[in-house]
Coordinates of C-alpha atoms in Angstrom, one line a residue:
Chain A
M4 CA 122.9 91.7 116.1
R5 CA 119.8 89.8 115.5
L6 CA 119.7 86.0 115.0
L7 CA 119.5 84.9 111.4
G8 CA 116.0 84.0 110.5
F9 CA 114.6 85.7 113.5
G10 CA 111.9 87.5 111.6
I11 CA 110.6 84.2 110.2
L12 CA 110.4 82.7 113.6
K13 CA 108.8 85.9 115.1
G14 CA 106.2 85.6 112.2
M15 CA 105.6 82.0 112.9
A16 CA 105.0 82.5 116.6
V17 CA 102.3 85.1 115.7
T18 CA 100.5 82.6 113.4
L19 CA 100.8 79.8 115.8
E20 CA 99.3 81.9 118.5
N21 CA 96.4 82.7 116.4
F22 CA 96.0 79.0 115.4
V23 CA 96.1 77.8 119.1
R24 CA 94.3 80.7 120.6
S25 CA 91.3 80.5 117.9
Y26 CA 90.5 77.4 119.7
F27 CA 90.3 78.4 123.2
D28 CA 90.5 82.3 123.4
R29 CA 87.3 84.1 123.3
D30 CA 88.5 87.7 123.5
R31 CA 88.1 90.2 120.7
R32 CA 91.6 90.1 119.1
H33 CA 91.2 86.2 118.6
H34 CA 87.7 85.6 118.1
L35 CA 86.5 84.0 114.9
F36 CA 85.5 86.4 112.3
T37 CA 83.1 84.0 110.6
K38 CA 79.5 84.3 111.6
E39 CA 77.8 81.0 111.5
Y40 CA 74.1 80.8 110.3
A41 CA 73.6 84.6 110.2
W42 CA 71.1 84.1 107.4
E43 CA 68.8 81.7 109.3
P44 CA 65.7 82.9 110.9
G45 CA 66.1 83.3 114.5
A46 CA 69.8 83.7 114.3
P47 CA 71.3 84.7 117.7
A48 CA 71.9 88.5 118.0
E49 CA 75.8 88.1 118.2
V50 CA 76.1 86.8 114.8
L51 CA 74.1 89.7 113.1
P52 CA 76.0 92.6 111.8
A53 CA 76.1 95.7 113.8
R54 CA 74.0 97.9 111.5
A55 CA 71.0 96.6 109.6
D56 CA 71.8 98.4 106.4
T57 CA 75.2 96.7 105.8
T58 CA 76.9 93.5 106.1
V59 CA 80.3 94.8 106.9
T60 CA 81.9 95.9 110.1
A61 CA 83.2 99.4 110.9
H62 CA 86.7 98.1 110.3
S63 CA 86.2 97.3 106.6
R64 CA 88.2 99.4 104.2
N65 CA 87.5 99.7 100.5
F66 CA 88.1 102.2 97.7
P67 CA 88.7 105.9 98.5
I68 CA 86.0 108.5 98.5
L69 CA 86.2 112.4 98.8
L70 CA 84.7 114.2 101.7
H71 CA 82.7 117.4 101.8
D72 CA 81.3 119.3 104.9
G73 CA 77.8 120.6 104.8
A74 CA 75.1 119.9 102.4
D75 CA 76.4 121.3 99.2
P76 CA 79.1 118.8 97.7
M77 CA 81.0 121.4 95.7
G78 CA 80.7 124.2 98.3
G79 CA 82.1 122.1 101.1
I80 CA 84.8 120.0 99.1
R81 CA 87.7 119.6 101.3
C82 CA 90.1 118.8 98.4
V83 CA 92.1 121.7 97.1
A84 CA 93.7 119.8 94.2
C85 CA 97.2 119.8 95.6
Q86 CA 97.8 116.6 93.8
I87 CA 99.9 115.0 96.5
C88 CA 97.7 111.9 96.5
E89 CA 98.1 111.7 92.6
R90 CA 101.9 111.7 93.0
E91 CA 102.1 109.3 95.9
C92 CA 99.5 106.6 94.5
P93 CA 101.6 103.5 93.9
P94 CA 99.6 102.2 91.0
Q95 CA 98.8 105.7 89.8
C96 CA 95.1 105.3 89.6
I97 CA 94.2 109.1 90.5
Y98 CA 93.9 111.9 88.0
I99 CA 93.5 115.4 89.0
E100 CA 93.0 118.6 87.1
K101 CA 93.1 122.0 89.0
D102 CA 89.9 124.3 88.7
Y103 CA 90.3 127.9 87.5
D104 CA 87.9 130.9 87.5
E105 CA 87.2 133.0 84.6
Q106 CA 90.2 135.2 85.1
G107 CA 92.4 132.1 85.0
K108 CA 93.0 132.2 88.8
Y109 CA 93.4 129.0 90.6
I110 CA 90.5 128.3 92.8
K111 CA 91.3 125.8 95.4
R112 CA 89.3 122.7 94.2
P113 CA 89.6 120.0 91.6
A114 CA 87.9 120.3 88.2
I115 CA 88.6 116.7 87.5
F116 CA 89.1 114.1 90.2
D117 CA 89.0 110.5 88.7
I118 CA 89.9 107.3 90.3
D119 CA 90.3 104.2 88.3
L120 CA 88.9 101.4 90.4
S121 CA 90.4 98.7 88.0
V122 CA 93.9 100.0 89.1
C123 CA 93.2 101.1 92.7
M124 CA 94.5 98.6 95.2
S125 CA 92.9 100.1 98.3
C126 CA 96.3 100.5 99.8
Q127 CA 95.1 103.8 101.7
I128 CA 98.2 105.7 101.0
C129 CA 96.4 108.4 99.6
V130 CA 94.5 108.8 102.9
E131 CA 97.8 108.9 104.8
V132 CA 99.4 111.6 102.8
C133 CA 96.4 113.9 102.4
P134 CA 97.1 117.1 104.5
F135 CA 93.4 118.3 104.3
D136 CA 91.7 115.2 105.5
A137 CA 89.8 115.3 102.1
I138 CA 90.0 111.6 101.1
V139 CA 89.2 108.7 103.3
M140 CA 88.4 105.0 102.6
D141 CA 84.8 103.8 101.9
S142 CA 83.4 100.5 103.0
Q143 CA 81.1 100.0 99.8
F144 CA 82.1 96.7 98.2
E145 CA 78.9 95.9 96.1
L146 CA 80.1 97.8 93.0
S147 CA 78.7 95.5 90.1
T148 CA 77.3 97.3 87.1
A149 CA 75.5 96.0 84.1
N150 CA 77.9 97.4 81.8
R151 CA 81.5 96.3 81.5
F152 CA 83.6 99.4 81.9
G153 CA 81.3 102.2 83.0
G154 CA 81.6 101.7 86.7
L155 CA 85.3 101.5 86.8
L156 CA 86.2 105.1 86.4
Q157 CA 84.8 107.0 89.5
H158 CA 84.4 110.8 88.6
R159 CA 84.5 113.6 91.1
D160 CA 80.9 113.8 91.8
Q161 CA 80.5 110.0 92.3
L162 CA 83.4 110.2 94.7
L163 CA 82.0 113.0 96.8
K164 CA 80.5 111.9 100.0
S165 CA 79.4 113.9 103.1
N166 CA 81.1 113.9 106.4
E167 CA 78.0 112.4 107.9
Y168 CA 78.2 109.5 105.5
Y169 CA 81.8 108.9 106.7
H170 CA 80.7 109.1 110.4
R171 CA 78.0 106.4 109.4
I172 CA 80.6 103.9 108.0
H173 CA 83.5 104.6 110.2
P174 CA 82.2 106.2 113.4
E175 CA 85.1 105.9 115.5
E176 CA 87.6 106.9 112.9
A177 CA 85.5 109.8 111.8
R178 CA 85.1 111.1 115.4
A179 CA 88.9 110.9 116.0
R180 CA 89.5 112.8 112.6
D181 CA 87.0 115.5 113.6
D182 CA 88.5 115.9 116.9
R183 CA 92.1 116.2 115.5
M184 CA 90.8 118.7 112.8
A185 CA 89.2 121.0 115.4
Q186 CA 92.2 120.7 117.6
E187 CA 94.5 121.7 114.7
K188 CA 92.2 124.4 113.8
A189 CA 92.1 125.7 117.4
E190 CA 95.9 125.6 117.6
K191 CA 96.1 127.5 114.3
E192 CA 93.7 130.1 115.4
A193 CA 95.5 130.6 118.7
K194 CA 98.8 130.9 116.9
Q195 CA 97.2 133.5 114.5
A196 CA 95.7 135.4 117.5
A197 CA 99.0 135.3 119.2
A198 CA 100.8 136.5 116.1
D199 CA 98.2 139.3 115.5
A200 CA 98.6 140.4 119.1
A201 CA 102.3 140.3 119.0
K202 CA 102.1 142.4 115.9
K203 CA 99.7 144.8 117.3
K204 CA 101.9 145.2 120.4
A205 CA 105.0 145.7 118.3
A206 CA 103.3 148.3 116.3
E207 CA 102.1 150.0 119.5
A208 CA 105.5 149.9 121.1
K209 CA 106.9 151.4 117.8
A210 CA 104.4 154.1 117.9
A211 CA 105.1 154.8 121.4
A212 CA 109.0 154.8 120.9
E213 CA 108.5 157.3 118.1
I214 CA 106.3 159.5 120.1
A215 CA 109.0 159.4 123.0
A216 CA 111.8 159.8 120.4
E217 CA 109.9 163.0 119.1
K218 CA 109.4 164.2 122.5
S219 CA 113.1 163.7 123.6
K220 CA 114.4 165.3 120.3
P221 CA 112.4 168.4 119.4
E222 CA 114.7 169.1 116.5
P223 CA 113.0 167.1 113.5
S224 CA 116.2 167.4 111.5
A225 CA 117.6 163.8 112.8
P226 CA 115.8 161.1 111.1
T227 CA 115.2 158.1 113.2
A228 CA 117.7 155.2 112.9
G229 CA 116.9 151.8 111.9
G230 CA 117.6 150.2 115.1
A231 CA 119.1 146.7 115.4
A232 CA 117.2 145.1 112.8
Chain B
M22 CA 104.3 33.8 89.9
T23 CA 100.7 34.4 91.2
Q24 CA 102.2 34.7 94.6
T25 CA 104.6 37.4 93.4
L26 CA 101.9 39.3 91.8
L27 CA 99.7 39.0 94.7
N28 CA 102.5 40.4 96.9
L29 CA 103.2 43.3 94.5
L30 CA 99.6 44.3 94.7
A31 CA 99.5 43.9 98.4
I32 CA 102.3 46.5 98.4
A33 CA 101.4 48.7 95.6
V34 CA 97.5 49.1 96.2
P35 CA 97.7 50.2 99.8
L36 CA 100.4 52.8 99.0
A37 CA 98.6 54.1 96.0
V38 CA 95.0 54.2 97.7
G39 CA 96.4 55.1 101.0
F40 CA 98.4 58.1 99.9
A41 CA 95.5 59.3 97.7
S42 CA 93.1 59.2 100.7
L43 CA 95.7 60.9 102.7
F44 CA 95.8 63.5 100.0
A45 CA 92.1 64.1 100.7
F46 CA 92.6 64.4 104.3
T47 CA 95.5 66.8 103.9
T48 CA 93.6 69.2 101.7
W49 CA 91.1 69.3 104.5
L50 CA 93.8 69.8 107.1
E51 CA 95.4 72.5 105.0
R52 CA 92.2 74.5 104.7
K53 CA 91.4 74.0 108.4
I54 CA 94.8 75.1 109.7
L55 CA 95.0 78.1 107.3
A56 CA 91.5 79.1 108.4
R57 CA 92.5 78.9 112.1
I58 CA 95.7 80.8 111.5
Q59 CA 93.5 83.6 110.0
N60 CA 90.9 83.3 112.8
R61 CA 88.2 81.8 110.5
I62 CA 86.4 78.4 110.8
G63 CA 87.3 76.7 107.6
P64 CA 85.2 74.1 105.7
N65 CA 82.5 72.6 108.1
R66 CA 79.3 72.5 106.1
I67 CA 79.2 69.2 104.3
S68 CA 77.3 66.5 105.8
L69 CA 77.2 62.8 105.3
P70 CA 74.1 62.2 103.1
F71 CA 71.4 59.9 104.7
T72 CA 72.8 59.7 108.0
R73 CA 72.4 61.8 111.3
F74 CA 76.0 62.6 111.3
R75 CA 75.6 66.2 110.3
R76 CA 78.8 67.9 109.9
L77 CA 81.8 65.9 111.2
F78 CA 84.2 69.0 111.2
G79 CA 83.8 69.3 107.5
L80 CA 85.7 66.0 106.9
I81 CA 83.4 65.2 104.0
Q82 CA 84.5 68.3 102.1
P83 CA 87.2 66.4 100.1
A84 CA 84.8 63.9 98.8
A85 CA 82.4 66.7 97.7
D86 CA 85.3 68.5 96.0
G87 CA 86.3 65.3 94.2
L88 CA 82.8 64.7 93.0
K89 CA 82.7 68.4 91.8
M90 CA 85.9 67.9 90.1
L91 CA 84.8 64.6 88.3
A92 CA 81.5 66.3 87.2
K93 CA 83.0 69.5 85.7
E94 CA 83.5 70.0 82.0
D95 CA 86.9 69.2 80.6
I96 CA 87.8 72.4 78.6
V97 CA 90.8 72.3 76.1
P98 CA 91.8 75.5 74.5
R99 CA 91.3 75.7 70.9
D100 CA 95.0 76.4 69.9
A101 CA 96.4 74.0 72.7
D102 CA 98.7 71.1 71.8
K103 CA 96.1 68.6 72.6
L104 CA 98.3 65.5 73.1
L105 CA 100.6 67.3 75.5
H106 CA 97.8 69.1 77.3
L107 CA 96.2 65.6 78.0
L108 CA 99.6 64.0 79.0
A109 CA 100.9 66.7 81.3
P110 CA 98.6 66.0 84.3
I111 CA 99.0 62.2 83.9
L112 CA 102.9 62.6 83.8
S113 CA 102.7 65.1 86.8
L114 CA 101.1 62.1 88.8
V115 CA 103.5 59.5 87.9
P116 CA 106.9 60.5 89.4
P117 CA 105.4 61.2 92.9
M118 CA 103.4 57.8 92.8
M119 CA 106.6 56.0 91.7
V120 CA 108.9 57.5 94.5
L121 CA 106.3 56.8 97.2
C122 CA 107.3 53.2 97.0
L123 CA 111.0 54.1 97.5
L124 CA 110.2 55.3 101.1
P125 CA 111.2 52.6 103.8
L126 CA 107.7 52.4 105.0
E127 CA 107.2 49.1 106.7
L128 CA 103.6 47.8 106.1
P129 CA 102.5 46.2 109.3
Y130 CA 101.3 43.0 107.5
A131 CA 104.2 42.7 105.2
T132 CA 105.6 39.2 104.9
A133 CA 109.3 38.5 104.1
G134 CA 108.3 37.8 100.4
M135 CA 106.6 41.3 100.3
R136 CA 109.5 42.9 101.7
A137 CA 111.9 41.5 99.1
L138 CA 109.7 43.2 96.4
Q139 CA 109.6 46.5 98.2
A140 CA 111.6 49.2 96.2
A141 CA 112.8 50.6 99.5
A142 CA 115.3 47.8 99.6
L143 CA 117.1 49.0 96.5
D144 CA 120.8 49.8 96.9
N145 CA 120.4 53.2 95.3
A146 CA 116.9 54.2 96.4
V147 CA 118.0 57.9 97.1
L148 CA 119.4 58.3 93.8
L149 CA 116.4 56.9 92.1
F150 CA 114.4 59.3 94.1
F151 CA 115.9 62.3 92.8
A152 CA 116.3 60.8 89.4
I153 CA 112.4 60.2 89.2
T154 CA 111.3 63.5 90.9
S155 CA 113.3 65.5 88.4
L156 CA 110.9 64.2 85.8
N157 CA 108.2 66.4 87.4
T158 CA 109.8 69.5 85.9
L159 CA 109.1 68.2 82.5
A160 CA 105.3 67.5 83.3
V161 CA 105.1 71.1 84.5
F162 CA 106.6 72.7 81.6
M163 CA 104.8 70.4 79.2
A164 CA 101.4 71.8 80.8
G165 CA 102.8 75.4 80.6
W166 CA 103.8 75.0 76.9
A167 CA 100.8 73.0 75.8
S168 CA 98.1 75.3 77.0
R169 CA 99.3 78.1 74.7
N170 CA 98.4 80.6 77.2
K171 CA 100.9 83.4 78.5
Y172 CA 100.2 82.8 82.1
S173 CA 100.8 79.2 81.5
L174 CA 103.9 79.6 79.8
L175 CA 105.2 82.1 82.3
G176 CA 104.4 79.6 85.1
G177 CA 106.1 76.8 83.3
M178 CA 109.3 78.8 82.7
R179 CA 109.3 80.0 86.4
A180 CA 108.9 76.4 87.5
V181 CA 111.8 75.0 85.3
A182 CA 114.1 77.7 86.7
Q183 CA 113.0 77.2 90.2
M184 CA 112.9 73.3 90.2
V185 CA 116.4 73.1 88.5
S186 CA 117.9 75.5 90.9
Y187 CA 116.7 74.0 94.0
E188 CA 117.4 70.6 93.0
I189 CA 121.2 71.2 93.7
P190 CA 121.0 72.2 97.3
L191 CA 118.3 69.4 97.7
V192 CA 120.7 66.7 96.5
L193 CA 123.9 68.2 98.1
S194 CA 122.1 68.2 101.6
A195 CA 121.0 64.6 101.0
A196 CA 124.5 63.7 100.0
V197 CA 125.7 64.6 103.5
V198 CA 123.4 61.8 104.9
I199 CA 124.7 59.3 102.2
M200 CA 128.2 60.1 103.4
A201 CA 127.3 59.4 107.0
A202 CA 125.3 56.3 106.2
G203 CA 127.7 55.0 103.8
G204 CA 125.2 54.1 101.3
M205 CA 121.9 55.0 99.3
N206 CA 119.9 52.2 100.7
A207 CA 116.9 53.8 102.4
Q208 CA 116.6 51.1 105.0
A209 CA 120.3 51.3 105.6
I210 CA 120.0 54.9 106.2
V211 CA 117.3 54.4 108.7
E212 CA 119.3 51.8 110.3
A213 CA 122.4 54.1 110.6
Q214 CA 120.3 56.5 112.6
R215 CA 119.5 53.9 115.4
A216 CA 121.9 55.4 117.8
Q217 CA 121.2 59.1 116.9
W218 CA 118.9 60.8 114.2
F219 CA 121.0 62.7 111.9
I220 CA 119.1 65.9 112.7
F221 CA 120.9 65.9 116.0
T222 CA 124.2 66.6 114.5
P223 CA 125.3 70.2 113.5
W224 CA 125.7 69.1 110.0
G225 CA 122.5 67.1 110.0
L226 CA 120.6 69.9 111.3
A227 CA 122.0 72.3 108.8
A228 CA 121.4 69.8 105.9
F229 CA 117.8 69.2 107.2
L230 CA 117.0 72.8 107.0
I231 CA 118.5 73.2 103.7
F232 CA 116.7 70.0 102.5
F233 CA 113.4 71.4 103.9
I234 CA 113.6 74.9 102.3
A235 CA 114.7 73.4 98.9
S236 CA 111.8 70.8 99.0
L237 CA 109.4 73.7 99.7
A238 CA 110.6 75.1 96.4
E239 CA 110.8 71.8 94.7
T240 CA 107.0 71.1 95.5
N241 CA 105.9 74.7 94.6
R242 CA 104.9 75.4 98.2
S243 CA 104.6 78.8 99.7
P244 CA 106.7 80.9 100.0
F245 CA 108.1 79.5 96.8
D246 CA 104.9 79.0 95.1
L247 CA 105.8 81.3 92.0
P248 CA 105.0 78.9 89.2
E249 CA 101.4 79.1 90.5
A250 CA 101.3 82.6 92.0
E251 CA 97.7 83.3 92.0
S252 CA 98.0 87.1 92.2
E253 CA 100.5 87.5 89.5
I254 CA 99.9 84.7 86.9
I255 CA 96.3 83.3 87.5
A256 CA 97.3 79.8 88.3
G257 CA 100.6 79.4 86.5
Y258 CA 101.0 76.3 84.5
F259 CA 97.7 75.0 85.1
T260 CA 95.7 78.0 84.3
E261 CA 94.1 76.2 81.3
Y262 CA 93.3 73.0 83.2
S263 CA 89.6 72.2 84.5
G264 CA 87.8 69.4 85.8
F265 CA 89.5 66.1 86.7
K266 CA 92.9 67.1 84.9
F267 CA 93.1 70.0 87.4
A268 CA 92.4 67.5 90.3
L269 CA 95.2 65.5 88.8
F270 CA 97.7 68.2 89.1
F271 CA 96.4 68.9 92.7
L272 CA 96.8 65.2 93.6
G273 CA 100.3 65.0 91.9
E274 CA 101.4 68.1 93.9
Y275 CA 100.3 66.7 97.3
L276 CA 101.9 63.2 96.5
A277 CA 105.1 65.1 95.9
I278 CA 104.8 66.7 99.2
F279 CA 104.3 63.2 100.9
A280 CA 107.3 61.9 98.9
V281 CA 109.7 64.6 99.6
S282 CA 108.6 64.9 103.3
G283 CA 108.9 60.9 103.4
L284 CA 112.5 61.3 102.1
A285 CA 113.3 64.1 104.7
V286 CA 111.9 61.8 107.5
T287 CA 114.2 58.9 106.2
L288 CA 117.2 61.0 105.7
F289 CA 117.1 62.9 108.8
L290 CA 114.5 62.0 111.2
G291 CA 115.0 58.3 111.7
G292 CA 112.4 56.9 109.5
G293 CA 109.8 54.9 111.4
A294 CA 111.9 55.0 114.6
G295 CA 110.0 56.0 117.8
P296 CA 108.8 54.8 121.2
W297 CA 107.5 51.4 121.6
V298 CA 108.4 50.3 118.0
A299 CA 110.4 47.6 119.5
A300 CA 107.6 46.0 121.3
Y301 CA 105.0 46.8 118.4
P302 CA 106.7 46.7 115.0
A303 CA 103.4 47.9 113.5
L304 CA 103.8 51.3 115.1
S305 CA 106.8 52.0 112.8
C306 CA 104.4 52.8 110.0
V307 CA 102.4 55.0 112.3
W308 CA 105.5 57.0 113.5
F309 CA 106.7 57.3 109.7
L310 CA 103.3 59.0 108.7
A311 CA 103.2 60.9 112.1
K312 CA 106.5 62.6 111.2
I313 CA 105.4 63.2 107.6
F314 CA 102.4 65.0 108.9
A315 CA 104.5 67.0 111.3
L316 CA 106.5 68.2 108.3
I317 CA 103.4 68.9 106.4
F318 CA 102.0 71.0 109.4
V319 CA 105.2 73.1 109.3
M320 CA 104.6 73.5 105.4
I321 CA 101.1 74.7 106.1
W322 CA 102.1 76.9 109.0
L323 CA 104.9 78.5 106.8
R324 CA 102.2 79.0 104.1
G325 CA 100.0 81.0 106.7
T326 CA 103.0 83.1 107.8
L327 CA 105.3 84.1 104.9
P328 CA 104.6 86.2 101.8
R329 CA 105.8 85.0 98.4
L330 CA 109.4 85.9 97.2
R331 CA 110.2 87.8 94.0
V332 CA 111.8 86.0 91.1
D333 CA 115.3 87.5 91.7
Q334 CA 115.1 86.7 95.4
L335 CA 114.2 83.2 94.7
M336 CA 117.0 82.5 92.3
G337 CA 119.5 84.4 94.5
F338 CA 118.4 82.7 97.6
A339 CA 119.1 79.2 95.9
W340 CA 122.4 80.2 94.1
K341 CA 124.0 82.6 96.4
F342 CA 122.9 81.3 99.9
L343 CA 121.6 77.6 99.8
L344 CA 124.3 76.4 97.4
P345 CA 127.5 77.6 99.1
L346 CA 126.0 76.7 102.5
S347 CA 125.3 73.2 101.4
L348 CA 128.7 72.8 99.7
L349 CA 130.4 74.1 103.0
N350 CA 128.2 71.7 105.0
L351 CA 129.7 68.8 103.0
F352 CA 133.0 69.6 104.3
V353 CA 131.8 70.3 107.7
A354 CA 130.2 66.7 107.7
A355 CA 133.3 65.2 106.3
A356 CA 135.4 66.8 109.1
A357 CA 133.0 65.9 111.8
L358 CA 132.7 62.3 110.6
K359 CA 136.5 62.0 110.7
L360 CA 136.9 63.8 113.9
A361 CA 138.9 62.4 116.6
K362 CA 137.1 64.3 119.2
P363 CA 133.5 63.9 118.5
W364 CA 132.4 66.4 121.3
L365 CA 134.1 69.1 119.3
S366 CA 131.7 68.7 116.4
W367 CA 128.7 70.8 117.8
P368 CA 130.5 74.0 118.9
V369 CA 132.9 74.1 115.8
G370 CA 130.4 72.8 113.3
A371 CA 127.5 75.1 114.6
L372 CA 130.0 78.1 114.6
V373 CA 131.4 77.5 111.2
L374 CA 127.9 77.0 109.6
Y375 CA 126.1 79.7 111.6
G376 CA 128.9 82.2 110.8
A377 CA 128.8 81.2 107.0
A378 CA 125.1 81.8 106.9
V379 CA 125.4 85.1 108.5
A380 CA 128.2 86.2 106.2
L381 CA 126.4 84.9 103.1
S382 CA 123.1 86.7 104.1
R383 CA 125.0 90.0 104.8
S384 CA 127.0 90.0 101.6
H385 CA 123.8 89.6 99.6
R386 CA 121.6 92.2 101.2
A387 CA 119.4 93.8 98.9
D388 CA 120.4 97.5 98.0
A389 CA 116.9 98.7 97.4
A390 CA 116.1 101.4 99.7
P391 CA 112.8 101.4 101.6
R392 CA 110.0 103.5 100.0
T393 CA 110.2 107.1 100.7
Y394 CA 107.3 109.4 100.8
S395 CA 108.1 112.9 99.3
Y396 CA 105.3 114.8 101.2
A397 CA 104.2 112.7 104.1
E398 CA 106.7 112.1 107.0

């Protein structure tokens, strides 16, 4: 049994540690995030952001984007319009419609994929539930537009970004995701290969058994029994 | 007559000016502490003009804020009730200002004539304190009503419900001390703690914790800051206030924090008692303020730690947890005060109170299941 109010005391210990160590500790976990005088000419190198084209770090997370492999956005789109993210989204900001070809057959990609940025709260749950690694978080926060509502509803083609872009904004995370995907793919292929081999072997064994049976029983009158299926 | 008036001014002016400047310091302190809790720096840019003192840790920031507030346009909504809209911030400032003089704060230069005028010497100072601070609810609801804004009204309604609910455990936990001290005179209560501060008794500790939690709710401090919950209802009851009226609300809120912390120090932490007070009586004032600021530090620390409660959790906590516990604490205190064997009060009192707290918290545990994901594991 835990002490009553233990959770509060634990939380207070964490914040007090931050408070005290922010004055003394220089290590990464407790360093001050505010960079002073970064805009002044001749600012020391450690106050400048890591990349020249952005002011945010690789740890920043903002609204979700869709990923595609290769150069053609719709050719390499990872999303298969399974609608898991649409169902899991707490504020329900995602709207998806499946795509069908002329025969009315479901082709695995979204015809419509909209995210309402005025509703999205950047919780990242869509990223966590996606089984296809198709949706990840962006770090773009400068989203001001000249009109009032236009920029709020992001459509599929605006959301589609290349895997290279993802590697640029969140290098470590993208690498880890690629590695995991490659590993999963290899495992799947190995499994498939093993299954194929087993099937082939079984077929061969069956054929051999049939040949053997035919050899041992020259009379063709007795049909082969089903075995212990 | 002139002498009386001068004495009165000598007490009232330092209290009003002193606590108002402490308010400025506290806003700076709060921003700095919160910043450090979040591994930021906090305000540090404003420099003293025309001097070579460049930054002073941002201590000049409150002055700049005050100037900005003064210079801002005073916007009153077209459909607002203009008179109530004007009166609400003023009324929100009056009760905390009044109760500050009920604190047994011994001004170092006070003569006997001045002490006789101090309101702390009143025989029912504690009762008067609660009577006056409950006026604050009226100011808050006035602001919420007069603004003619849905967020303001929501904030005002929340504030009324919250302040009325938490006033009961607040008063009940103070009643324990009144029982022990045998009176409501603030100086007599401090005097009664000469041998042992009331916080060092089981019932005193429980009453102090209840009092502190309820005072957080009374002054709209996090985690009970629902009346002004930024992420839900903009700024609650003062959504439609700008410029100096907003600053008055801000000032009133912080003065209420000083007042209620001062009362907690009076009731539980021995008032101005502390080391070397006997040798240097002027230190009493310093100790009193130091204890107030220790409590304020904990308040800021809690604000940096805890998320805001839901409305139902807030009301449930007051009525189902704090109220029964503070009632039980009355009985425990009565038993402990009449107990033949004083050494028994700690084990028995602590066991009864802690057991009751655990039982209460278990019986009201929320039934809501954690969020389940239908696809992800």
